[in-house]
Every structure is written in C-alpha cells, then in structure tokens.
Amino acid sequence: MSTQTELANRAAELSARAAELADFARRAAEATAPVAQVVEPFLLMLTIFLMACFVGYYVVWSVTPALHSPLMGVTNAISSVIVVGGILAAAAAESDAARLFGVLAVTLASVNIFGGFLVTRRMLSMFQKKKG
Amino acid sequence: MATIATLAYLAASVLFILALRGLSHPETSRQGNQYGMIGMGIAIVATILNSGMDFGGFVLIIAGIAIGGSIGTIIASRIQMTSLPQLVAAFHSLVGLAAVFVAAAAMYSPQSFGIGVPGDIKGASLLEMSLGLAIGAITFSGSVIAFLKLDGRMSGAPILFANQHKLNAGLGVLLLLLVILFVATGSPTLFWMIAILAFGLGFLLIIPIGGADMPVVVSMLNSYSGWAAAGIGFTIGNLLLIVTGALVGASGAILSYIMCKGMNRSIINVLLGGFGSESGVAAAGGNADRAPVKAGSPEDAAFIMKNAGKIIVVPGYGMAVAQAQQVVREMADLLKKEGVEVSYAIHPVAGRMPGHMNVLLAEANVPYDEVHELEEINPEFAEADVAYVIGANDVTNPAAKTDKSSAIYGMPILDVERAKTVFFVKRGMASGYAGVDNELFFRPNTMMLFGDAKKVTQEIVQALQR
C-alpha cells in the first residue's frame, strides 16, 4: 500500500514540476517574443544583403577589364537609388526638417542618377568594333 | 499597395544586376545601361506612388529631381573623357552626402520609415542609422579630397605629418564611442557630432595618399558609397537599397583589389599613404655608371615602324595628359595602310581610374578588339618588332621582375623589353611615379624619343605621310 501512495505522490510531484517547467517555458517564450520580432526582419535583411554581396561578387568579376570605367559610372548611378530614402523623407509632412533633408537628398541623388547613366552611355557609345 | 512597391523594388534589383552583367562585353553593355535606367525609373515611380504624400511633397520631389537631373545632364554631356576620374569622385561625394541627409531625415521623422517616433527610435535602427551616417560622411569628405587632387586644384603630393596614423586611429575609436553613446541615448546632438567627426576622418584618411594612387582611392570610395547606401537601406528597412548597396560595395571592393594587385601593394599600404613622396632622392643616385642612352629622331622611328611587321603601342597616363590619343590612332592608321599589324597593351593601373585608358582610346576611335589586357598581350611582345611606349614608365620597368630591392619589385609589368626595338616617348630622363630608375632606357634595343608625347607622335605621322 505504502509503495502505491509513494508512487502516487511522486507522480503528483512530477506533474507539478512539469507544470512549473511549462509555465517557465511559456514565460521565457513571452519574454523573447518581442526580441524575435525585432531580430527577424533584421536577419531577413542581413540574409538578403549577404546574398546580394555574393551576386555582386560574381557578376563584377565577369565584367571585362576594358569596361571598368563604365562599371564605375553605372555603379555610381545605381547607388543613387538612395533617392528612394529621400522621397520617403520628403513625403513626411510631420517634420519640416525631415522634409528639407529629404528634398536635398533627392536633388543630390538626381544629379548622380542622370549624370551617372548619361556619362556611362557616352562612354559605352565610343566602344566600337573594328570595321570590316 | 505596399506589395506592389515591394515587387517593383524586386524588379529594379534584377534590372540593376542585369545592368552590371551587361558590362561583360561591349556589345551587351549599352543594353545593360538601359536596364539600369529602367530599373531606376521603376524604383522612383513606385516610391512616389506608394509614399502617400500630399501635393506639396510631390511638387518638392519633382522640383528636386528636375533641378538635380538638369545639373547632372549638363555635366555628363560636357565633361571631357580625360576628366572622368574627377567626375566620378565628385559623383561619389554626392551619394555620400545624400546618405547623410537621408539619415538625418530618418532621425527627425522616424515614423515615415516605421522605426519609431522622434526621441524614441529603436536601438537597432539607431545603430544602422549611425553606420549609414558615418560611412556616408566619410565617403563625402574623402571624395571631395580625391576630386580636388585629381582635378589638380590641390597638390597630388601626399600630405604627411607626425603621428598622423595615431591621430586617425584615435579619431576612429572616438567615432566608435560616439556611435555607442548615440545608440544608448538617441540624442540628435550626438548624431551631428558623429557626422562632423566622420567628415573630418574622411578628409584625414585621403590627404596622405598620393595622386597616382587615386585609382585605388576612387575604387574604394565607390565601394564606400555602396556600403553607405546599404547602411541606409538597413535603417529604413528598404530591400532595394540593401541589394543595390551590396552590389556597388562589392564592385568597388573588387576594383580596389584589382588595382592593388596591379601595383603589387596591399590595400593597407596604399591607405597608409606617402608612396612616391621621396621620388627625388631615389632618382638622383644610381645612374652614374650607366651606359649612355640612345636617343633617336621621329624620322628614324617612322622608318623603323614602317618596315615593321607587328607593333604594340603601350599607352600610359602621360598620353592622356598630352592629349595624344587621337594622333596615336592616326599613326596606327597610317602604319596599318603599310601592312603593319598594330595593337595596344593596357596595364591594369594605367590612367587615373580603372579602365581609363580603354575609354580614352575608344574616344579616339581605336576599335576595342585591338586593345588588350596585360595577361593577354604579354606573350606577344616576343614576336613584336616594335613596342611604342608613350607616357608610361614604371609599368614597363624590368626591375620589377629582377631587382628585389626595387620599390616596385613584384609588380606585374608589360614585357616591352622582349620586342626587337623599344621606342620610349618621354619628356626627359626623370623617373616615374614610384621614383625608380627604369633600366630599360639603357638597353641596346631601346631608343628614346625625347619630347612631348603629342608632338613626337605628330612628327612621326608627318614622316610616315612623306
């Protein structure tokens, strides 16, 4: 008889402990959830960033050395995609400062976009094959 | 609407990758450049449509694009190809400054980018913001110095002072501390302190680097402008900026690596600067016990070249300075009429930016299939009757292969000495940028043609026409 009660007591103890652990796990999960929410988009961005680095690495090595100047022209023009940030800032009606900085960024980046693509086009148009 | 914008950004990213991919061959490159323009157009339109801005904001943005676009168009259509390196440096500075402005906008209006409210921005966003800001600011001031040096508005000589590197390292540590404090507090004062310190650091990092090392600097700043864009992309959570920034950053890093390899120097060695500042000392000694050089006249050169079977032209930056590319092409045309085979050999570090000589030759209507890279053409010098070296020096110096004590030892060079006759067009006997004597001048198969690169070549053209 005594062994049976002992067993029952131990089972009860174990279940109480399990409940305690479950509660602990739940609290731990609750505590980390906001962190995970913050970390996840960052990890996603980091993944995409690293993948893009690899794509850039392989694509740029395949560029012929004769076109390294136009390569700088094009990369210069596309890095001005930062204009996107300027547009979003200029759209913000809440802060005049942000709007001013946004418009300035848009203007500077536009110089680069038009200038970069056009000067690259000029360079590339000069590269001609031997006639005949 | 946000989904459509994301898809548009994806399309733009793919088009940007195709723009770079197109540059693997001149035939596909023009198409590639168009892909780039389309990608940029898509990105701008999608952003404007998705931003939900009021009419005032729309007008401001269109005005900004119109003003900036006109300035860019005018500059790009007027610039001379010899001034390309300084133009690119100037453009890099604009990307850097734009990154600073976007970071500032995110600081004052974080809700526009969904990263918090003023005074309470997420810590991770503050870190990303300060990185984008610092890299952008360094890119800006560094590019301004590179522009001034390349444009000759500032001496190309390295500017050195005592404890320079210690000062820079100290400022770097200070910058790091400010970033940590900024992330902890989010204070706008700290934001501007980081900006000012980074501007100063960019300035100090570039001044000790000499004019002829500028190809590496321009490539490196190209890389920085990409990383700055990526940093801003992380701050405002924009995938297109992140992808493009990574592409550009990788591209600039590869170009810097290629340039350093072309000089057999490490990037650290270039960045520490001071190279070529003792040129006078090295040039003064050494050539006392040498055989006298053999100088020739343009007529002699014309006669030998007319009777040659194969000629390789080796152009360097001196050709661009003398604006001699057009007349070099005329000379090649006349020789080709005589049945001579003419090709061009380009060293990776010739010119003031990667690929600069190729563009200058293309501008002078030299077909690109006659222009060859170092590895490709080096075996051909042994079969060549004439190597015509114009405005190049260090990149032909055999000491790089044999003399372990030479400053340029280990640098890959063009094997011009294997040609039957070497013509060296040069103004005088001064040593090249590296301050090293070129033993090639004293070889029996070398003939010096003293004078201005353009004038000498013009005289050869006249002699050939007779």
GROMACS .gro file of C-alpha atoms in nm, chain B residues 99-425:
model
  327
  231ALA     CA    1   2.317   5.927  -4.739
  232VAL     CA    2   2.390   6.178  -4.461
  233PHE     CA    3   2.072   6.371  -4.545
  234VAL     CA    4   1.854   6.059  -4.553
  235ALA     CA    5   1.997   5.951  -4.217
  236ALA     CA    6   1.916   6.298  -4.080
  237ALA     CA    7   1.563   6.276  -4.217
  238ALA     CA    8   1.519   5.936  -4.051
  239MET     CA    9   1.645   6.093  -3.728
  240TYR     CA   10   1.387   6.374  -3.733
  241SER     CA   11   1.097   6.180  -3.880
  242PRO     CA   12   1.141   5.813  -3.785
  243GLN     CA   13   0.767   5.746  -3.823
  244SER     CA   14   0.799   5.797  -4.201
  245PHE     CA   15   1.013   5.485  -4.210
  246GLY     CA   16   0.834   5.291  -3.937
  247ILE     CA   17   1.130   5.280  -3.699
  248GLY     CA   18   0.978   5.459  -3.401
  249VAL     CA   19   0.876   5.811  -3.301
  250PRO     CA   20   1.103   6.115  -3.252
  251GLY     CA   21   1.301   6.073  -2.930
  252ASP     CA   22   1.220   5.704  -2.913
  253ILE     CA   23   1.381   5.522  -3.205
  254LYS     CA   24   1.459   5.151  -3.185
  255GLY     CA   25   1.815   5.076  -3.075
  256ALA     CA   26   1.890   4.856  -3.376
  257SER     CA   27   1.770   5.133  -3.610
  258LEU     CA   28   1.991   5.386  -3.433
  259LEU     CA   29   2.291   5.161  -3.486
  260GLU     CA   30   2.213   5.116  -3.855
  261MET     CA   31   2.147   5.488  -3.888
  262SER     CA   32   2.480   5.584  -3.735
  263LEU     CA   33   2.663   5.337  -3.962
  264GLY     CA   34   2.495   5.477  -4.275
  265LEU     CA   35   2.564   5.829  -4.150
  266ALA     CA   36   2.931   5.770  -4.068
  267ILE     CA   37   3.011   5.584  -4.391
  268GLY     CA   38   2.818   5.842  -4.594
  269ALA     CA   39   3.003   6.131  -4.431
  270ILE     CA   40   3.344   5.965  -4.481
  271THR     CA   41   3.254   5.899  -4.845
  272PHE     CA   42   3.158   6.263  -4.889
  273SER     CA   43   3.467   6.433  -4.748
  274GLY     CA   44   3.704   6.164  -4.879
  275SER     CA   45   3.562   6.202  -5.230
  276VAL     CA   46   3.591   6.580  -5.212
  277ILE     CA   47   3.964   6.546  -5.140
  278ALA     CA   48   4.003   6.283  -5.415
  279PHE     CA   49   3.824   6.522  -5.653
  280LEU     CA   50   4.049   6.815  -5.560
  281LYS     CA   51   4.362   6.604  -5.606
  282LEU     CA   52   4.252   6.453  -5.938
  283ASP     CA   53   4.137   6.788  -6.071
  284GLY     CA   54   4.471   6.947  -5.983
  285ARG     CA   55   4.307   7.203  -5.754
  286MET     CA   56   4.511   7.052  -5.473
  287SER     CA   57   4.863   6.913  -5.500
  288GLY     CA   58   4.872   6.540  -5.569
  289ALA     CA   59   5.164   6.506  -5.331
  290PRO     CA   60   5.091   6.311  -5.013
  291ILE     CA   61   5.032   6.534  -4.712
  292LEU     CA   62   5.209   6.380  -4.415
  293PHE     CA   63   5.260   6.492  -4.058
  294ALA     CA   64   5.385   6.340  -3.734
  295ASN     CA   65   5.157   6.091  -3.557
  296GLN     CA   66   4.912   6.106  -3.846
  297HIS     CA   67   4.811   5.743  -3.820
  298LYS     CA   68   4.785   5.760  -3.441
  299LEU     CA   69   4.555   6.061  -3.475
  300ASN     CA   70   4.337   5.879  -3.729
  301ALA     CA   71   4.320   5.568  -3.511
  302GLY     CA   72   4.228   5.784  -3.210
  303LEU     CA   73   3.951   5.958  -3.404
  304GLY     CA   74   3.828   5.615  -3.521
  305VAL     CA   75   3.798   5.499  -3.159
  306LEU     CA   76   3.624   5.824  -3.067
  307LEU     CA   77   3.378   5.769  -3.354
  308LEU     CA   78   3.303   5.422  -3.221
  309LEU     CA   79   3.239   5.564  -2.871
  310LEU     CA   80   3.006   5.829  -3.010
  311VAL     CA   81   2.814   5.561  -3.202
  312ILE     CA   82   2.772   5.356  -2.882
  313LEU     CA   83   2.653   5.664  -2.689
  314PHE     CA   84   2.418   5.756  -2.973
  315VAL     CA   85   2.262   5.409  -2.978
  316ALA     CA   86   2.216   5.430  -2.600
  317THR     CA   87   2.062   5.778  -2.593
  318GLY     CA   88   1.935   5.861  -2.944
  319SER     CA   89   2.039   6.222  -2.892
  320PRO     CA   90   2.036   6.448  -3.202
  321THR     CA   91   2.344   6.630  -3.070
  322LEU     CA   92   2.539   6.306  -3.082
  323PHE     CA   93   2.405   6.244  -3.433
  324TRP     CA   94   2.562   6.567  -3.558
  325MET     CA   95   2.881   6.504  -3.361
  326ILE     CA   96   2.917   6.170  -3.543
  327ALA     CA   97   2.857   6.348  -3.873
  328ILE     CA   98   3.122   6.613  -3.808
  329LEU     CA   99   3.377   6.362  -3.680
  330ALA     CA  100   3.319   6.134  -3.982
  331PHE     CA  101   3.356   6.429  -4.222
  332GLY     CA  102   3.690   6.510  -4.058
  333LEU     CA  103   3.802   6.149  -4.066
  334GLY     CA  104   3.724   6.111  -4.438
  335PHE     CA  105   3.932   6.421  -4.504
  336LEU     CA  106   4.227   6.298  -4.294
  337LEU     CA  107   4.220   5.948  -4.443
  338ILE     CA  108   4.264   6.066  -4.802
  339ILE     CA  109   4.516   6.354  -4.772
  340PRO     CA  110   4.822   6.128  -4.717
  341ILE     CA  111   4.751   5.933  -5.037
  342GLY     CA  112   4.944   6.040  -5.348
  343GLY     CA  113   4.791   6.145  -5.679
  344ALA     CA  114   4.885   5.832  -5.872
  345ASP     CA  115   4.731   5.608  -5.606
  346MET     CA  116   4.399   5.773  -5.677
  347PRO     CA  117   4.270   5.480  -5.891
  348VAL     CA  118   4.262   5.274  -5.573
  349VAL     CA  119   4.107   5.557  -5.374
  350VAL     CA  120   3.835   5.620  -5.633
  351SER     CA  121   3.751   5.247  -5.640
  352MET     CA  122   3.748   5.235  -5.263
  353LEU     CA  123   3.518   5.537  -5.235
  354ASN     CA  124   3.296   5.370  -5.496
  355SER     CA  125   3.276   5.078  -5.257
  356TYR     CA  126   3.206   5.305  -4.957
  357SER     CA  127   2.921   5.479  -5.139
  358GLY     CA  128   2.765   5.134  -5.183
  359TRP     CA  129   2.807   5.041  -4.816
  360ALA     CA  130   2.658   5.379  -4.717
  361ALA     CA  131   2.352   5.308  -4.933
  362ALA     CA  132   2.322   4.960  -4.778
  363GLY     CA  133   2.351   5.110  -4.427
  364ILE     CA  134   2.065   5.349  -4.504
  365GLY     CA  135   1.874   5.053  -4.650
  366PHE     CA  136   1.903   4.871  -4.317
  367THR     CA  137   1.796   5.186  -4.129
  368ILE     CA  138   1.478   5.244  -4.324
  369GLY     CA  139   1.415   4.874  -4.393
  370ASN     CA  140   1.433   4.907  -4.770
  371LEU     CA  141   1.544   4.592  -4.954
  372LEU     CA  142   1.623   4.768  -5.283
  373LEU     CA  143   1.874   4.993  -5.108
  374ILE     CA  144   2.028   4.696  -4.931
  375VAL     CA  145   2.064   4.491  -5.252
  376THR     CA  146   2.197   4.781  -5.460
  377GLY     CA  147   2.432   4.892  -5.185
  378ALA     CA  148   2.574   4.540  -5.163
  379LEU     CA  149   2.622   4.522  -5.542
  380VAL     CA  150   2.801   4.856  -5.554
  381GLY     CA  151   3.003   4.782  -5.242
  382ALA     CA  152   3.121   4.451  -5.385
  383SER     CA  153   3.203   4.611  -5.719
  384GLY     CA  154   3.416   4.885  -5.567
  385ALA     CA  155   3.594   4.636  -5.341
  386ILE     CA  156   3.683   4.415  -5.639
  387LEU     CA  157   3.812   4.711  -5.838
  388SER     CA  158   4.027   4.822  -5.542
  389TYR     CA  159   4.165   4.468  -5.518
  390ILE     CA  160   4.247   4.457  -5.892
  391MET     CA  161   4.421   4.796  -5.871
  392CYS     CA  162   4.628   4.692  -5.568
  393LYS     CA  163   4.727   4.367  -5.737
  394GLY     CA  164   4.831   4.568  -6.044
  395MET     CA  165   5.080   4.753  -5.824
  396ASN     CA  166   5.168   4.453  -5.606
  397ARG     CA  167   5.077   4.651  -5.297
  398SER     CA  168   4.837   4.576  -5.016
  399ILE     CA  169   4.535   4.798  -4.963
  400ILE     CA  170   4.676   4.883  -4.619
  401ASN     CA  171   4.999   5.003  -4.781
  402VAL     CA  172   4.803   5.229  -5.017
  403LEU     CA  173   4.579   5.364  -4.741
  404LEU     CA  174   4.868   5.447  -4.510
  405GLY     CA  175   4.985   5.668  -4.795
  406GLY     CA  176   5.307   5.854  -4.852
  407PHE     CA  177   5.404   5.642  -5.155
  408GLY     CA  178   5.612   5.831  -5.413
  409SER     CA  179   5.689   6.120  -5.182
  410GLU     CA  180   6.068   6.051  -5.180
  411SER     CA  181   6.096   6.024  -5.559
  412GLY     CA  182   6.362   6.295  -5.590
  413VAL     CA  183   6.606   6.113  -5.363
  414ALA     CA  184   6.578   5.778  -5.540
  415ALA     CA  185   6.614   5.931  -5.885
  416ALA     CA  186   6.928   6.125  -5.800
  417GLY     CA  187   7.154   5.830  -5.727
  418GLY     CA  188   7.235   5.525  -5.929
  419ASN     CA  189   7.265   5.619  -6.294
  420ALA     CA  190   7.622   5.749  -6.284
  421ASP     CA  191   7.792   5.432  -6.409
  422ARG     CA  192   7.527   5.351  -6.667
  423ALA     CA  193   7.583   5.338  -7.041
  424PRO     CA  194   7.457   5.650  -7.217
  425VAL     CA  195   7.104   5.628  -7.354
  426LYS     CA  196   7.040   5.614  -7.726
  427ALA     CA  197   6.821   5.898  -7.845
  428GLY     CA  198   6.655   5.892  -8.185
  429SER     CA  199   6.458   6.126  -8.407
  430PRO     CA  200   6.091   6.082  -8.505
  431GLU     CA  201   6.211   6.022  -8.863
  432ASP     CA  202   6.422   5.724  -8.751
  433ALA     CA  203   6.126   5.588  -8.560
  434ALA     CA  204   5.893   5.633  -8.859
  435PHE     CA  205   6.136   5.448  -9.084
  436ILE     CA  206   6.173   5.152  -8.848
  437MET     CA  207   5.799   5.131  -8.779
  438LYS     CA  208   5.709   5.147  -9.147
  439ASN     CA  209   5.923   4.839  -9.209
  440ALA     CA  210   5.798   4.650  -8.904
  441GLY     CA  211   5.553   4.360  -8.916
  442LYS     CA  212   5.396   4.396  -8.573
  443ILE     CA  213   5.381   4.697  -8.341
  444ILE     CA  214   5.244   4.713  -7.990
  445VAL     CA  215   5.157   5.055  -7.851
  446VAL     CA  216   5.188   5.088  -7.472
  447PRO     CA  217   4.997   5.398  -7.359
  448GLY     CA  218   5.015   5.542  -7.008
  449TYR     CA  219   4.870   5.837  -6.825
  450GLY     CA  220   5.127   6.066  -6.990
  451MET     CA  221   4.950   6.009  -7.321
  452ALA     CA  222   4.624   6.133  -7.171
  453VAL     CA  223   4.795   6.437  -7.016
  454ALA     CA  224   4.944   6.530  -7.355
  455GLN     CA  225   4.605   6.459  -7.524
  456ALA     CA  226   4.796   6.243  -7.773
  457GLN     CA  227   4.542   5.958  -7.815
  458GLN     CA  228   4.394   6.097  -8.138
  459VAL     CA  229   4.732   6.138  -8.308
  460VAL     CA  230   4.842   5.793  -8.186
  461ARG     CA  231   4.541   5.648  -8.365
  462GLU     CA  232   4.633   5.844  -8.681
  463MET     CA  233   4.981   5.696  -8.662
  464ALA     CA  234   4.834   5.347  -8.625
  465ASP     CA  235   4.605   5.404  -8.925
  466LEU     CA  236   4.898   5.506  -9.146
  467LEU     CA  237   5.102   5.206  -9.031
  468LYS     CA  238   4.811   4.972  -9.095
  469LYS     CA  239   4.799   5.105  -9.451
  470GLU     CA  240   5.162   4.998  -9.482
  471GLY     CA  241   5.058   4.648  -9.383
  472VAL     CA  242   5.177   4.669  -9.022
  473GLU     CA  243   4.977   4.494  -8.751
  474VAL     CA  244   4.907   4.736  -8.464
  475SER     CA  245   4.769   4.652  -8.122
  476TYR     CA  246   4.756   4.825  -7.783
  477ALA     CA  247   4.862   4.696  -7.442
  478ILE     CA  248   4.698   4.832  -7.129
  479HIS     CA  249   4.837   4.786  -6.780
  480PRO     CA  250   4.571   4.750  -6.506
  481VAL     CA  251   4.688   5.066  -6.327
  482ALA     CA  252   4.745   5.283  -6.636
  483GLY     CA  253   4.544   5.604  -6.613
  484ARG     CA  254   4.375   5.765  -6.315
  485MET     CA  255   4.087   5.522  -6.271
  486PRO     CA  256   4.022   5.157  -6.361
  487GLY     CA  257   3.973   5.120  -6.736
  488HIS     CA  258   4.053   5.488  -6.801
  489MET     CA  259   4.294   5.421  -7.090
  490ASN     CA  260   4.038   5.199  -7.263
  491VAL     CA  261   3.783   5.480  -7.262
  492LEU     CA  262   4.037   5.734  -7.392
  493LEU     CA  263   4.143   5.502  -7.675
  494ALA     CA  264   3.779   5.427  -7.757
  495GLU     CA  265   3.714   5.802  -7.772
  496ALA     CA  266   3.995   5.832  -8.029
  497ASN     CA  267   3.811   5.566  -8.235
  498VAL     CA  268   4.052   5.285  -8.161
  499PRO     CA  269   3.849   4.963  -8.209
  500TYR     CA  270   3.819   4.777  -7.878
  501ASP     CA  271   3.933   4.447  -8.031
  502GLU     CA  272   4.279   4.599  -8.089
  503VAL     CA  273   4.316   4.685  -7.720
  504HIS     CA  274   4.445   4.409  -7.493
  505GLU     CA  275   4.497   4.349  -7.122
  506LEU     CA  276   4.831   4.261  -6.966
  507GLU     CA  277   4.794   3.880  -6.937
  508GLU     CA  278   4.655   3.862  -7.287
  509ILE     CA  279   4.928   4.056  -7.467
  510ASN     CA  280   5.244   3.985  -7.267
  511PRO     CA  281   5.336   3.668  -7.463
  512GLU     CA  282   5.309   3.869  -7.786
  513PHE     CA  283   5.591   4.114  -7.713
  514ALA     CA  284   5.849   3.850  -7.807
  515GLU     CA  285   5.706   3.841  -8.159
  516ALA     CA  286   5.670   4.218  -8.190
  517ASP     CA  287   5.915   4.425  -8.395
  518VAL     CA  288   5.839   4.748  -8.213
  519ALA     CA  289   5.699   4.843  -7.874
  520TYR     CA  290   5.591   5.209  -7.876
  521VAL     CA  291   5.580   5.324  -7.513
  522ILE     CA  292   5.404   5.658  -7.480
  523GLY     CA  293   5.351   5.822  -7.142
  524ALA     CA  294   5.412   5.501  -6.946
  525ASN     CA  295   5.718   5.424  -6.738
  526ASP     CA  296   5.701   5.218  -6.418
  527VAL     CA  297   5.466   4.961  -6.573
  528THR     CA  298   5.739   4.863  -6.822
  529ASN     CA  299   6.033   4.851  -6.579
  530PRO     CA  300   6.202   4.506  -6.583
  531ALA     CA  301   6.340   4.579  -6.236
  532ALA     CA  302   6.000   4.470  -6.107
  533LYS     CA  303   6.092   4.116  -6.214
  534THR     CA  304   6.460   4.105  -6.118
  535ASP     CA  305   6.557   4.364  -5.858
  536LYS     CA  306   6.437   4.258  -5.512
  537SER     CA  307   6.542   4.590  -5.360
  538SER     CA  308   6.328   4.792  -5.601
  539ALA     CA  309   6.018   4.971  -5.470
  540ILE     CA  310   5.815   4.815  -5.749
  541TYR     CA  311   5.953   4.460  -5.713
  542GLY     CA  312   5.680   4.203  -5.778
  543MET     CA  313   5.454   4.439  -5.968
  544PRO     CA  314   5.322   4.277  -6.286
  545ILE     CA  315   5.472   4.462  -6.584
  546LEU     CA  316   5.433   4.470  -6.960
  547ASP     CA  317   5.726   4.279  -7.113
  548VAL     CA  318   5.815   4.550  -7.365
  549GLU     CA  319   6.188   4.465  -7.342
  550ARG     CA  320   6.121   4.145  -7.541
  551ALA     CA  321   6.028   4.344  -7.851
  552LYS     CA  322   6.306   4.385  -8.111
  553THR     CA  323   6.303   4.764  -8.074
  554VAL     CA  324   6.155   4.970  -7.795
  555PHE     CA  325   6.066   5.337  -7.854
  556PHE     CA  326   6.023   5.540  -7.539
  557VAL     CA  327   5.843   5.871  -7.584
   0.00000   0.00000   0.00000
